[in-house]
CSV table of C-alpha atoms in Angstrom, one decimal:
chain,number,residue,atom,x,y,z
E,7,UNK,CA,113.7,135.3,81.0
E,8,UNK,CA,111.1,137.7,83.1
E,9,UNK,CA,107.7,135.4,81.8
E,10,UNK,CA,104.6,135.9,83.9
E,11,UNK,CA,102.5,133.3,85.9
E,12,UNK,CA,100.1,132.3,83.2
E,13,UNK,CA,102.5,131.8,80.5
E,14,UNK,CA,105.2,129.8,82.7
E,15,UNK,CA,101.8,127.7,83.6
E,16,UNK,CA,101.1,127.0,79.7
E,17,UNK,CA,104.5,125.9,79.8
E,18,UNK,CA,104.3,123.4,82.1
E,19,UNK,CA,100.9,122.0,80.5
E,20,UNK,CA,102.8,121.5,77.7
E,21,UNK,CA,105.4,119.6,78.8
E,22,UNK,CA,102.5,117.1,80.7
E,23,UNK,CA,100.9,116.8,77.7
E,24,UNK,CA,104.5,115.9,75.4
E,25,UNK,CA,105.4,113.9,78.5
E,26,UNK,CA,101.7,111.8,78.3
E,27,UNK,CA,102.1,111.4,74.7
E,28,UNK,CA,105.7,110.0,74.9
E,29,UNK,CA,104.5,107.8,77.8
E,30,UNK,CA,101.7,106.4,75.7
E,31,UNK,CA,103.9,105.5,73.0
E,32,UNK,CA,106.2,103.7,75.5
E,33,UNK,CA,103.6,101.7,77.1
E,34,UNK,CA,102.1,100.8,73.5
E,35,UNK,CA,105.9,99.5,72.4
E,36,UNK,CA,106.5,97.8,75.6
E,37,UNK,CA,103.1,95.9,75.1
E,38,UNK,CA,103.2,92.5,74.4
E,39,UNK,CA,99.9,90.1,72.4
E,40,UNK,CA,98.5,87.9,75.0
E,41,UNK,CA,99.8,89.5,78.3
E,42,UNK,CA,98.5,91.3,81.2
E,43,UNK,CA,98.4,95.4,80.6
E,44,UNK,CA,99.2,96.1,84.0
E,45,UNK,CA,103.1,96.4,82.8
E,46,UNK,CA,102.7,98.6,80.1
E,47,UNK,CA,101.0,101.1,82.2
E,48,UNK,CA,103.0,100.4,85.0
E,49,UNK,CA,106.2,101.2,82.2
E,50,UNK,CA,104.6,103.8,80.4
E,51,UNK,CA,104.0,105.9,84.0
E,52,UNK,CA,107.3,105.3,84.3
E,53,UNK,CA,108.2,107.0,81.4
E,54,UNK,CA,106.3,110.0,82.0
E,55,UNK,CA,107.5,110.4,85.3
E,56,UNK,CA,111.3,110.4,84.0
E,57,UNK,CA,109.7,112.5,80.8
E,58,UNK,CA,108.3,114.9,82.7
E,59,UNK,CA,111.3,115.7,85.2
E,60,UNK,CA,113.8,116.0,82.4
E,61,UNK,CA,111.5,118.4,80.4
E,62,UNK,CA,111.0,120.7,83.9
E,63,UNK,CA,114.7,120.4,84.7
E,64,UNK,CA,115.8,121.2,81.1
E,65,UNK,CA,113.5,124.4,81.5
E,66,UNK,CA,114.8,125.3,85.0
E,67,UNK,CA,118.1,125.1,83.8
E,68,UNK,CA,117.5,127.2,80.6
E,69,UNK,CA,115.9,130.0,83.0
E,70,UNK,CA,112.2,129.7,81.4
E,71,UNK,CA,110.7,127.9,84.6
């Protein structure tokens, strides 16, 4: 695909912000009553770093990025 700048850059917002929301719901499930936070956001940034480079590498690979 020929895409210009500006829509390959909407593109990659998108996939922060599906990446955030997945790693928010991972943090919130890996959260435990009674426990520090600091491991949930410690596993939920995690997440959106794994999140994140599978939905950029999937792109690549599909020729949009």
């Amino acid at each position: 695909m020929n895409l210009s700048l500006g829509v390959k850059g909407l593109i990659v917002v998108i996939c922060i912000l599906i990446s955030v929301i997945v790693a928010m719901v991972a943090g919130v499930i890996s959260h435990r009553p009674n426990t520090p936070k600091g491991p949930a956001f410690l596993y939920g940034g995690g997440v959106f770093g794994g999140s994140l480079t599978l939905c950029l590498v999937v792109l690549t690979s599909l020729g949009v990025l």
